[in-house]
PDB file of C-alpha atoms in Angstrom:
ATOM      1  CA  UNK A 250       7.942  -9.956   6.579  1.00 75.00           C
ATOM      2  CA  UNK A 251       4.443  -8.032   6.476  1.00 86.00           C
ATOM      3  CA  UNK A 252       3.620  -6.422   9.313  1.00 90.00           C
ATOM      4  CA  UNK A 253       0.293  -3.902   9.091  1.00 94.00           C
ATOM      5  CA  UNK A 254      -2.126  -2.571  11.809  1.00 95.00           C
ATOM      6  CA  UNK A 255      -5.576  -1.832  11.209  1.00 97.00           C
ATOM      7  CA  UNK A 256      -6.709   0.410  13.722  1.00 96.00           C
ATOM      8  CA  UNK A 257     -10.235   1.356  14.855  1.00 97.00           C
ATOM      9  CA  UNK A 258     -11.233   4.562  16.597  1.00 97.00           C
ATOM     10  CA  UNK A 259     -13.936   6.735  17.695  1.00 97.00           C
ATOM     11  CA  UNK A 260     -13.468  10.424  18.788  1.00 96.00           C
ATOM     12  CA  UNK A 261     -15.599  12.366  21.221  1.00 94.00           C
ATOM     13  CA  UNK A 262     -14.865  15.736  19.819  1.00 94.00           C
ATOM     14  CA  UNK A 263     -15.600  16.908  16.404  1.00 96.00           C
ATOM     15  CA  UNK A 264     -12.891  16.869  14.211  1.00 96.00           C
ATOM     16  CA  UNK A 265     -12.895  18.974  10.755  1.00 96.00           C
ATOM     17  CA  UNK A 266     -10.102  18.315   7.945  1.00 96.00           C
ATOM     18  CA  UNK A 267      -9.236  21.598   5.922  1.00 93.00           C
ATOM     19  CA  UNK A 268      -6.672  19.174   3.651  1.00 96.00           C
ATOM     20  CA  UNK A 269      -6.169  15.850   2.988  1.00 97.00           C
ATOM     21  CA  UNK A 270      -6.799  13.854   5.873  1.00 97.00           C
ATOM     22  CA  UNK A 271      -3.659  11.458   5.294  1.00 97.00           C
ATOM     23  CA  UNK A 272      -1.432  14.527   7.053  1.00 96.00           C
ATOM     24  CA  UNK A 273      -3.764  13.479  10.304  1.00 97.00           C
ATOM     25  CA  UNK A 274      -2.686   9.960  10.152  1.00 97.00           C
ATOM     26  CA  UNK A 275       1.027  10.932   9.170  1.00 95.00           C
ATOM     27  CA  UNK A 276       1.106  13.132  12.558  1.00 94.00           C
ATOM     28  CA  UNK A 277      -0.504  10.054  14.726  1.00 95.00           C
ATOM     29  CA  UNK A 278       1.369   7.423  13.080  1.00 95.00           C
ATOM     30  CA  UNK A 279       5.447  10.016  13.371  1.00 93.00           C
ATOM     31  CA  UNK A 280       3.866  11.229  17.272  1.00 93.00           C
ATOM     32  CA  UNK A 281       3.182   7.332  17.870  1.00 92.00           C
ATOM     33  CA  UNK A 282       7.030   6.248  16.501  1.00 91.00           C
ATOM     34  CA  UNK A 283       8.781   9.090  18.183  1.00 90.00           C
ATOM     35  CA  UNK A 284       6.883   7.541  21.921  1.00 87.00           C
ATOM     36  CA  UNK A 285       9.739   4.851  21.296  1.00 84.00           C
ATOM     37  CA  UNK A 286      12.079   7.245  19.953  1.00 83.00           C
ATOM     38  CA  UNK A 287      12.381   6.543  16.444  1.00 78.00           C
ATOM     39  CA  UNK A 288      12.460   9.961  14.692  1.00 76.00           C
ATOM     40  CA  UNK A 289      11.322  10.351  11.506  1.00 75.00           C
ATOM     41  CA  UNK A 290      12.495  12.664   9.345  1.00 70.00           C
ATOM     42  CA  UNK A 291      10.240  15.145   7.483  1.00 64.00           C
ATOM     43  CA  UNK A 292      12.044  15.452   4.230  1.00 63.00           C
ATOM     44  CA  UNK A 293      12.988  11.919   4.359  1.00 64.00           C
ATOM     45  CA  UNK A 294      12.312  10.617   1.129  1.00 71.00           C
ATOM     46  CA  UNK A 295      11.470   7.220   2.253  1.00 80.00           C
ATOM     47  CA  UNK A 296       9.716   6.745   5.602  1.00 89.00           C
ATOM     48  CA  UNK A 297       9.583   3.413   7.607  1.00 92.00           C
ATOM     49  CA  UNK A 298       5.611   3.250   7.133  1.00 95.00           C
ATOM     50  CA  UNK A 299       2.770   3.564   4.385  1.00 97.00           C
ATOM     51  CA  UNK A 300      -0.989   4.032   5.413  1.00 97.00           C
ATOM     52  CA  UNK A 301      -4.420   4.764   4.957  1.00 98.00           C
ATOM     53  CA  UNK A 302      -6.274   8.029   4.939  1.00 98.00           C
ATOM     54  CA  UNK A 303      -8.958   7.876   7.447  1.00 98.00           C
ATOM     55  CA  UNK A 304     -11.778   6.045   6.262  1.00 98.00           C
ATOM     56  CA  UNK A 305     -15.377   5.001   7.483  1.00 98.00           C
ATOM     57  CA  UNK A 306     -16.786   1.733   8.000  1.00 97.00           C
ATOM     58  CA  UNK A 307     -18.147   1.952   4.193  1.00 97.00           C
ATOM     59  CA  UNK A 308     -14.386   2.465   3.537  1.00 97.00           C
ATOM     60  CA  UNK A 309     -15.058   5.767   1.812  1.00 97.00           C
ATOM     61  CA  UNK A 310     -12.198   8.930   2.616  1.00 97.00           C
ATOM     62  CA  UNK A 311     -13.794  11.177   5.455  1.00 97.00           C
ATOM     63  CA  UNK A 312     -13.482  15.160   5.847  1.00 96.00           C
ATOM     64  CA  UNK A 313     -15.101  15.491   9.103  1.00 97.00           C
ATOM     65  CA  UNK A 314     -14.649  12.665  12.403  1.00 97.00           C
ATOM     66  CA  UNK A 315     -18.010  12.714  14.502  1.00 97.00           C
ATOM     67  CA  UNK A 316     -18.463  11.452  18.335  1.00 97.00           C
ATOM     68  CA  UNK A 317     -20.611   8.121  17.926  1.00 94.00           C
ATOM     69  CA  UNK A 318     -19.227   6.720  14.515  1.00 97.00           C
ATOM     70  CA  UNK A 319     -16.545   4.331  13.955  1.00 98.00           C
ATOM     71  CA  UNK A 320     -13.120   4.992  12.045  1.00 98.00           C
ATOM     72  CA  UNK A 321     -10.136   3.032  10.565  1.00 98.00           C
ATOM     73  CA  UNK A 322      -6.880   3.391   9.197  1.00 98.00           C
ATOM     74  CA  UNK A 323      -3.666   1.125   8.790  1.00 98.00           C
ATOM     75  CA  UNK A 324      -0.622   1.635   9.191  1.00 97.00           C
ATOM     76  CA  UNK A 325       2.241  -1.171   7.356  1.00 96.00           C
ATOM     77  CA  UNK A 326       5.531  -0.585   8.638  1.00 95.00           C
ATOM     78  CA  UNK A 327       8.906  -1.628   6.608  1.00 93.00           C
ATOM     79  CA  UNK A 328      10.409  -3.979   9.411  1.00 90.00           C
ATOM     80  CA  UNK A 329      14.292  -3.710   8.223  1.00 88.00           C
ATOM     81  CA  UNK A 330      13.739   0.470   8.681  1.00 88.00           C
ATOM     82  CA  UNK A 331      11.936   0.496  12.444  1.00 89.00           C
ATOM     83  CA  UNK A 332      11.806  -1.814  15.315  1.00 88.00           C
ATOM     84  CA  UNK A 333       8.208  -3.842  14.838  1.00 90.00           C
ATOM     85  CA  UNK A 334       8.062  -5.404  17.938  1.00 91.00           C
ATOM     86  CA  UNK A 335       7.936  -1.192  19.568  1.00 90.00           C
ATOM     87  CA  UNK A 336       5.964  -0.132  17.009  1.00 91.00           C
ATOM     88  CA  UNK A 337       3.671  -2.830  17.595  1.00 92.00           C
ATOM     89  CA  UNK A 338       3.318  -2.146  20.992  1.00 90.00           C
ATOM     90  CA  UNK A 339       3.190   1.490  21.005  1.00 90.00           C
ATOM     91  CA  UNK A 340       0.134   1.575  18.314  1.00 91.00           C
ATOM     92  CA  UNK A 341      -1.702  -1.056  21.030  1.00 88.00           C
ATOM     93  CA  UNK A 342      -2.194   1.619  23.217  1.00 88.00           C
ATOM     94  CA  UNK A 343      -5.896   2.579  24.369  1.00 91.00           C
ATOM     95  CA  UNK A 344      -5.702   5.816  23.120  1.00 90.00           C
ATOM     96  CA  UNK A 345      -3.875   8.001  21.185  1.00 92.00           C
ATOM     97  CA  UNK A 346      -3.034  12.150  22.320  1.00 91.00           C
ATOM     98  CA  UNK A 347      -1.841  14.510  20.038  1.00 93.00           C
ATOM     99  CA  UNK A 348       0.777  16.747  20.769  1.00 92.00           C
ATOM    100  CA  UNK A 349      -2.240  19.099  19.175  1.00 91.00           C
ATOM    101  CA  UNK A 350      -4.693  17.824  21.671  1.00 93.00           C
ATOM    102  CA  UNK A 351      -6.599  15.628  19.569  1.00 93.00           C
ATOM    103  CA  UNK A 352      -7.837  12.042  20.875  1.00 95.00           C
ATOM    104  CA  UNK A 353      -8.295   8.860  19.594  1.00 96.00           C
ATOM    105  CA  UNK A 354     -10.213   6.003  21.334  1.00 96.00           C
ATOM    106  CA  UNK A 355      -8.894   2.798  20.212  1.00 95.00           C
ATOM    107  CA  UNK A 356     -11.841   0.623  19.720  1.00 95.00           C
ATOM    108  CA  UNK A 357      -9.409  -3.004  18.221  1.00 95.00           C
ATOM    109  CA  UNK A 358      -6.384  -3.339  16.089  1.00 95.00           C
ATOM    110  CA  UNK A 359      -6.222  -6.078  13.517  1.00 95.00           C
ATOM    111  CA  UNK A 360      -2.245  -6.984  13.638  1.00 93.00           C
ATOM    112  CA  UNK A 361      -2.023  -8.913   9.725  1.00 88.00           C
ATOM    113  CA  UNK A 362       2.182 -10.331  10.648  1.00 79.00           C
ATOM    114  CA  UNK A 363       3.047 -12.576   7.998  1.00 72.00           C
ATOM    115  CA  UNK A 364       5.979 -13.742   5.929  1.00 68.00           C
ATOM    116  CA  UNK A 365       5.718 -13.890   2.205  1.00 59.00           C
ATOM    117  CA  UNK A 366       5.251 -17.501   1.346  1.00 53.00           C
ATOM    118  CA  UNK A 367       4.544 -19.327  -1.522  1.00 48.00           C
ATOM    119  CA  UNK A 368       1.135 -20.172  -2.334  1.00 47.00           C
ATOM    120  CA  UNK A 369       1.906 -22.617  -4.364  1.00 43.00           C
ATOM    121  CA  UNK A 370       1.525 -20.908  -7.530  1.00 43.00           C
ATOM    122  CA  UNK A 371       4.196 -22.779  -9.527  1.00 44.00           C
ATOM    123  CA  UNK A 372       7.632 -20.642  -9.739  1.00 52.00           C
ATOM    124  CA  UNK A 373       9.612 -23.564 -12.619  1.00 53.00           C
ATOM    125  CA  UNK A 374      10.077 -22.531 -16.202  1.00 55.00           C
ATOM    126  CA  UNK A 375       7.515 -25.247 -17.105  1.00 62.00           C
ATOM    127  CA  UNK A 376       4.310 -23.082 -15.834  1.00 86.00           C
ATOM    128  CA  UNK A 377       2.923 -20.303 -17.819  1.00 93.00           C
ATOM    129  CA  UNK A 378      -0.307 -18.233 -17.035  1.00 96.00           C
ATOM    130  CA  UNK A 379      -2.666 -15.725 -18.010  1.00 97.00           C
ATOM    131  CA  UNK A 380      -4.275 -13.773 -14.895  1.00 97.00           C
ATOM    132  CA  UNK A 381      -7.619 -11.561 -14.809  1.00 98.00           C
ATOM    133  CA  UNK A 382      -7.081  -9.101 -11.709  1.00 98.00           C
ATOM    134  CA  UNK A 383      -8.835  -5.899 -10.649  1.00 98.00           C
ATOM    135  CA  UNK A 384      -7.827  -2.799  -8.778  1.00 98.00           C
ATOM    136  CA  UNK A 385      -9.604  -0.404  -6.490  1.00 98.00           C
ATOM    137  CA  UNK A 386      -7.814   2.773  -5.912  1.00 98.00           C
ATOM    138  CA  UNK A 387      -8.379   5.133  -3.728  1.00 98.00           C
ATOM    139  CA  UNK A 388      -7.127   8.500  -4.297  1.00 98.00           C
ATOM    140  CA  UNK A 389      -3.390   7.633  -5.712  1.00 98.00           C
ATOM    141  CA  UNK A 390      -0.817   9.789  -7.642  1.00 97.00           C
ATOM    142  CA  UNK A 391       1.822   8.307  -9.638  1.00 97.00           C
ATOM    143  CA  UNK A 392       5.018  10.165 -11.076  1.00 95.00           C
ATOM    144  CA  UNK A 393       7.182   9.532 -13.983  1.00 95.00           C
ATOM    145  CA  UNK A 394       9.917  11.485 -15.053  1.00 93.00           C
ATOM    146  CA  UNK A 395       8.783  14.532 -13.364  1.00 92.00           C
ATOM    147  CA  UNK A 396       5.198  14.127 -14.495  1.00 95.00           C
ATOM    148  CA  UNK A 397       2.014  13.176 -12.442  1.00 96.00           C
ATOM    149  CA  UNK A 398       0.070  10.296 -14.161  1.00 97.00           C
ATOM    150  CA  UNK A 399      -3.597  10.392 -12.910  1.00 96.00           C
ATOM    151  CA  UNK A 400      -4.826   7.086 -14.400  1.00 97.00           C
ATOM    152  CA  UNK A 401      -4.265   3.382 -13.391  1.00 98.00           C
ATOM    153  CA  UNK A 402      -1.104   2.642 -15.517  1.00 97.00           C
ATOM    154  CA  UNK A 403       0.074  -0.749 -15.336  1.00 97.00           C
ATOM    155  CA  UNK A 404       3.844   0.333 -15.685  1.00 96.00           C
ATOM    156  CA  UNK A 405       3.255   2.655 -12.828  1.00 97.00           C
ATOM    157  CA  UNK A 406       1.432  -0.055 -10.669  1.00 98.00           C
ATOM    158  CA  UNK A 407       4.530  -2.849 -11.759  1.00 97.00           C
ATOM    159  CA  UNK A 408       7.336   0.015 -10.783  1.00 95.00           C
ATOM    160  CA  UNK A 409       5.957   0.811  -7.558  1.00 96.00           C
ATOM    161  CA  UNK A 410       5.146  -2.700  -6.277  1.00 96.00           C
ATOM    162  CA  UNK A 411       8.456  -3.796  -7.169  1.00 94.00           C
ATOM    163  CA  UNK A 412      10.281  -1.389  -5.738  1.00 93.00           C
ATOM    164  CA  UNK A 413       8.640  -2.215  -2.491  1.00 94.00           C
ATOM    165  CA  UNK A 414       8.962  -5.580  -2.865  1.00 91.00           C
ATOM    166  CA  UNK A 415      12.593  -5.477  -2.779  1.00 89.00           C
ATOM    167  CA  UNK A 416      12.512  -3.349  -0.362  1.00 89.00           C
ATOM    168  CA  UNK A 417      10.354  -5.282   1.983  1.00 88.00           C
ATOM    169  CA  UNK A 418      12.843  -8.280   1.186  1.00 83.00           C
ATOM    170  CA  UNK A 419      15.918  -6.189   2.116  1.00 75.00           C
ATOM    171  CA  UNK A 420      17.296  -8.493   5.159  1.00 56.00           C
ATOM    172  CA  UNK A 421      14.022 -10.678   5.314  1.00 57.00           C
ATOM    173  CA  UNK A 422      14.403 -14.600   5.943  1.00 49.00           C
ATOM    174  CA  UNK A 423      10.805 -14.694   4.245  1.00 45.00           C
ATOM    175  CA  UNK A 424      10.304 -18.035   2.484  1.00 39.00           C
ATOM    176  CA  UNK A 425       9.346 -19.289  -1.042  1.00 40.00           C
ATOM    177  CA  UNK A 426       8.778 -22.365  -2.044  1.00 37.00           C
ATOM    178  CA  UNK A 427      11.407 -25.078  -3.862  1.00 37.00           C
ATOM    179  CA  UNK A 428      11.849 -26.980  -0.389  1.00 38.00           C
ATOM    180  CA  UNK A 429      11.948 -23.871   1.339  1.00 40.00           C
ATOM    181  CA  UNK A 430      14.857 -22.272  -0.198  1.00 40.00           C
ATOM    182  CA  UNK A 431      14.852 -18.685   1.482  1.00 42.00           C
ATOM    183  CA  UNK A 432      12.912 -16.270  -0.936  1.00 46.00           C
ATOM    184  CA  UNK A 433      15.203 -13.629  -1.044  1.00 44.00           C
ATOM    185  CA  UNK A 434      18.203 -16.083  -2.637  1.00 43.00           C
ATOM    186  CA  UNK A 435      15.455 -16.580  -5.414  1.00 48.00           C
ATOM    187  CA  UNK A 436      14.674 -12.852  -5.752  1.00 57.00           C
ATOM    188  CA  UNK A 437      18.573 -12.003  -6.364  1.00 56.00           C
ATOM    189  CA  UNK A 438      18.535 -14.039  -9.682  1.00 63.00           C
ATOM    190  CA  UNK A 439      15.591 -12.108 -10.532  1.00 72.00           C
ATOM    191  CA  UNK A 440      16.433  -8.958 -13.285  1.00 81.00           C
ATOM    192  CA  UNK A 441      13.505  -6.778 -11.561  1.00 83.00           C
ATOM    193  CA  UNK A 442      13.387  -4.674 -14.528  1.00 86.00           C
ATOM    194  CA  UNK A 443      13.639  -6.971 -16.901  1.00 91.00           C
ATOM    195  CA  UNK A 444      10.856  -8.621 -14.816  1.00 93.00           C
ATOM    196  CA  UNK A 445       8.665  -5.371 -14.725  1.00 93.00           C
ATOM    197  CA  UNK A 446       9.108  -4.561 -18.446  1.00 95.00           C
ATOM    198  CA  UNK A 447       8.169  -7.859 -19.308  1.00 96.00           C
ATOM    199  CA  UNK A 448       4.936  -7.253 -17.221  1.00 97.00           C
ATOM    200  CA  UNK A 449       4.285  -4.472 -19.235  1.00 96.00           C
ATOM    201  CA  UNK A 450       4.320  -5.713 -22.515  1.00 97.00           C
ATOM    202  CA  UNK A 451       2.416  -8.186 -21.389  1.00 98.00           C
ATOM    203  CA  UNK A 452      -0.287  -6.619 -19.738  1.00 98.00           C
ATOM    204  CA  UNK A 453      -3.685  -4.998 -20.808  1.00 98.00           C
ATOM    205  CA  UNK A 454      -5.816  -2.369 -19.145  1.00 98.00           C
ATOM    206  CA  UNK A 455      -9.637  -4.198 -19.720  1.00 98.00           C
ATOM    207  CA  UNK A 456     -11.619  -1.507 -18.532  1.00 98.00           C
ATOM    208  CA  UNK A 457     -11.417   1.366 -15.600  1.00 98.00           C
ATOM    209  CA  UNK A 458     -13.716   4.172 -14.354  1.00 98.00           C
ATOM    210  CA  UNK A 459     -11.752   6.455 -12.717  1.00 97.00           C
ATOM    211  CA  UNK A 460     -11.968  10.510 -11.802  1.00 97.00           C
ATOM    212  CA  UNK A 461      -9.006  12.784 -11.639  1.00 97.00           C
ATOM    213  CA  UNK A 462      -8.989  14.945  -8.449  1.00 96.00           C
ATOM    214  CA  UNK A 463      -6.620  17.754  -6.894  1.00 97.00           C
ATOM    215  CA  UNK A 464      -5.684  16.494  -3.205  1.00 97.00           C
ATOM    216  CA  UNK A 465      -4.977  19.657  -1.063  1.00 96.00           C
ATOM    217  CA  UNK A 466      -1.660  18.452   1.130  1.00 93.00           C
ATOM    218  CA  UNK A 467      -1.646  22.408   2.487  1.00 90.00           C
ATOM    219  CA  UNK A 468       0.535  25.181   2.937  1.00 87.00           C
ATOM    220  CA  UNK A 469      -0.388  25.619  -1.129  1.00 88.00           C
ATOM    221  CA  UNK A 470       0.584  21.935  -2.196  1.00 91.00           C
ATOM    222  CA  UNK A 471      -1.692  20.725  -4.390  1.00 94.00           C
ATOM    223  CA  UNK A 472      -1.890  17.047  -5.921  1.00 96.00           C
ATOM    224  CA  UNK A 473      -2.648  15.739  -9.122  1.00 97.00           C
ATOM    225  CA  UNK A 474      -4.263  11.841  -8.342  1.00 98.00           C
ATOM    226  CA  UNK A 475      -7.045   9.547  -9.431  1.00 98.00           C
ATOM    227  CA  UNK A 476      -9.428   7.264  -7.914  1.00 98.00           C
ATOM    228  CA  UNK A 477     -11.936   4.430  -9.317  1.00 98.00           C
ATOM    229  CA  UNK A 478     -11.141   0.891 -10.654  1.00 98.00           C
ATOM    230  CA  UNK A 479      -9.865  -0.863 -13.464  1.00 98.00           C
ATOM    231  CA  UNK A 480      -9.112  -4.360 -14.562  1.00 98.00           C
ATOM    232  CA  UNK A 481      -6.319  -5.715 -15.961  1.00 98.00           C
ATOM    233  CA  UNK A 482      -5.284  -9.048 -18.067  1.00 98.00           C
ATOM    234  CA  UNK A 483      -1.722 -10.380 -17.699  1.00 98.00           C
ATOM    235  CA  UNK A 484       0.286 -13.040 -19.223  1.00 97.00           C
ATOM    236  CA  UNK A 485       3.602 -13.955 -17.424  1.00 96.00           C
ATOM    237  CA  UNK A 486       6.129 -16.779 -16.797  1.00 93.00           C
ATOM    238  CA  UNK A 487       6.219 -16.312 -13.586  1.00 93.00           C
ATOM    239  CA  UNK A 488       2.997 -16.363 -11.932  1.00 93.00           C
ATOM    240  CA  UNK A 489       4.391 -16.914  -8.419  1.00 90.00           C
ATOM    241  CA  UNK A 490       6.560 -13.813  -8.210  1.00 90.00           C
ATOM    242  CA  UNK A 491       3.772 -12.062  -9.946  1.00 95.00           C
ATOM    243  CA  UNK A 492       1.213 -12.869  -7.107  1.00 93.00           C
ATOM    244  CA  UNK A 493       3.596 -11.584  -4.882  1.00 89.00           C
ATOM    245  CA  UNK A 494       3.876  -8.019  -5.928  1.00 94.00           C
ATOM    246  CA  UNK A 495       0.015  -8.367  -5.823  1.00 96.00           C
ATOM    247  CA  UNK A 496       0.261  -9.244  -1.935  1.00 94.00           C
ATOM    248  CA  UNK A 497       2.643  -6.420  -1.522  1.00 95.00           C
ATOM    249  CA  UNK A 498       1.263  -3.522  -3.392  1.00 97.00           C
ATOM    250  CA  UNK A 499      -2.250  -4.542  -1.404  1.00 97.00           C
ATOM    251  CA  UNK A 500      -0.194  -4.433   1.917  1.00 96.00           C
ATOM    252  CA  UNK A 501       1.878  -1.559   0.990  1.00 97.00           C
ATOM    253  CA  UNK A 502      -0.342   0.559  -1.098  1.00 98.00           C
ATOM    254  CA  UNK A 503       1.123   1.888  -4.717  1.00 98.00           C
ATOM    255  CA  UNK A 504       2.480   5.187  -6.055  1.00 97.00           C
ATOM    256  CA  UNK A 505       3.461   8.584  -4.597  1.00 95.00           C
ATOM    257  CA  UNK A 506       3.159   9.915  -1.131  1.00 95.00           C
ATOM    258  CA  UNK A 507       2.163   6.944   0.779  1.00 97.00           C
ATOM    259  CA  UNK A 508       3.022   7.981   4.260  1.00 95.00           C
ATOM    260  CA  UNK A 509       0.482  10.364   3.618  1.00 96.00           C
ATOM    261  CA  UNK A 510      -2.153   7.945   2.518  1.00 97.00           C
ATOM    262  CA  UNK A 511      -2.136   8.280  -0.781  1.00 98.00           C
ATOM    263  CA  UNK A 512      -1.930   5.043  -3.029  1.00 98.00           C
ATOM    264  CA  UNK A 513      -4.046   2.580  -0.997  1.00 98.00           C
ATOM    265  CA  UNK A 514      -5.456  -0.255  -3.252  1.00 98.00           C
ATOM    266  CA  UNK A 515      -7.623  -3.345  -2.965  1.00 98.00           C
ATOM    267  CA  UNK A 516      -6.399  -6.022  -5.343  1.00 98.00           C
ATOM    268  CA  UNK A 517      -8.490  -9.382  -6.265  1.00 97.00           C
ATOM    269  CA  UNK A 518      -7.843 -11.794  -8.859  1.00 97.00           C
ATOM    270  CA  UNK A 519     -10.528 -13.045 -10.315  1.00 98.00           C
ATOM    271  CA  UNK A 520      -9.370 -15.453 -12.737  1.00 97.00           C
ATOM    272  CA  UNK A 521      -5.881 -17.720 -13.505  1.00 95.00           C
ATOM    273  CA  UNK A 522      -5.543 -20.012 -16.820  1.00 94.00           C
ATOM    274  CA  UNK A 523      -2.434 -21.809 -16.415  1.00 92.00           C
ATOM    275  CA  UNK A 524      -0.228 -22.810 -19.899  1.00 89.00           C
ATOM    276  CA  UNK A 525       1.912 -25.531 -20.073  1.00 77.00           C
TER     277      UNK A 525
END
């Protein structure tokens, strides 16, 4: 199950961000949670919830919120971890107050709740297929081994969405094809990083035009990320399961420090040759 809110907002009081503006949206989306008492913890190393930062309506990151103009941000919440039906509810409300004192006007909420199911992109050991795809990022970090990596690694991009796919999966009745078997018996056969590796080797970075930045997080945190786009080429065996971690890592954003906004991404394919 997907479950993701895009919410729309206006302010009537200025509102200026001295740091990353994903630290906003963190406090509206743990203030919103705890109004249905789920507490989340601070130094929990996996929240319930990814998001956005705060973006405008040309879906570029904002530092300052003025009366009169139009906001978003989304919220996707890991429905095994928090109550969804609550959540839902509480984030329908007509405004939000901040312990703080800041408001939000809710102007709509696009609710996207969906299982994962198959879109019919073949899953048997007879269909082979080379995929073109493309990635926006928005400012994203990942880590390995201790290390930031500010560029759009494809090992980095096939870790991360496959972690979350599993978890997503974790006690989900979503369906894949095969007569409607129940996806998640499929994805226990499936060695994920055998899977991923394979990915991997199989995968080449076209082009990208990125820029490394420094996010501020506060209190003297600073971030090493990357934003921009790059394009990718993939062969794989399994073109079904591979679509999926698409959906997911587009749902769920990619990387480090999502619940803070980092790691949102806009994935398109653009192109699929199928080998038989």
């Amino acid at each position: 199950m997907i479950v993701s809110l895009i919410i729309y907002f206006s302010i009537e009081h200025p509102i200026r961000f001295g740091t990353w503006n994903g630290r906003f949206v963190n406090r509206v989306i743990n203030e919103t949670l705890e109004s249905i008492n789920v507490k989340v913890q601070h130094g929990a190393r996996e929240k319930p919830f990814t998001s956005t930062p705060i973006l405008d309506l040309k879906n570029a990151v904002v530092n300052v919120l003025s009366p009169g103009n139009h906001y978003w941000f989304r919220v996707s919440l890991f429905c095994n971890e928090v109550d969804c039906p609550g959540a839902i509810e509480a984030f329908t409300s007509p405004m939000f107050q901040l312990s703080t004192g800041e408001v939000l006007n809710i102007i709509k909420i696009n609710l996207n709740n969906s299982e994962l199911i198959s879109k019919n992109h073949g899953e048997n050991e007879d269909i082979r297929a080379v995929i073109h795809w493309r990635v926006r990022f928005w400012p994203t970090s990942f880590i390995f081994r201790s290390q930031y990596v500010t560029w759009p690694s494809p090992a980095r991009f096939f870790s991360s969405a496959a972690l979350t796919l599993v978890r997503v999966l974790r006690g989900s009745n979503a369906l894949i094809s095969k007569g409607g078997e129940p996806l998640i018996g499929i994805i226990n056969d499936v060695d994920f990083k055998g899977f991923v590796k394979d990915l991997v080797f199989n995968t080449e970075v076209l082009s990208m035009r990125v820029r490394r930045l420094m996010i501020n997080l506060g209190r003297g945190r600073r971030l090493p990320a990357f934003n921009g786009v790059a394009e990718y080429v993939t062969y794989t065996d399994r073109p079904g399961l591979f679509r999926f971690l698409l959906d997911v890592a587009n749902a769920y954003g990619v990387g480090k420090n999502r619940a803070l906004g980092l790691g949102y991404v806009n994935v398109d394919v653009l192109g699929q040759r199928l080998l038989r």
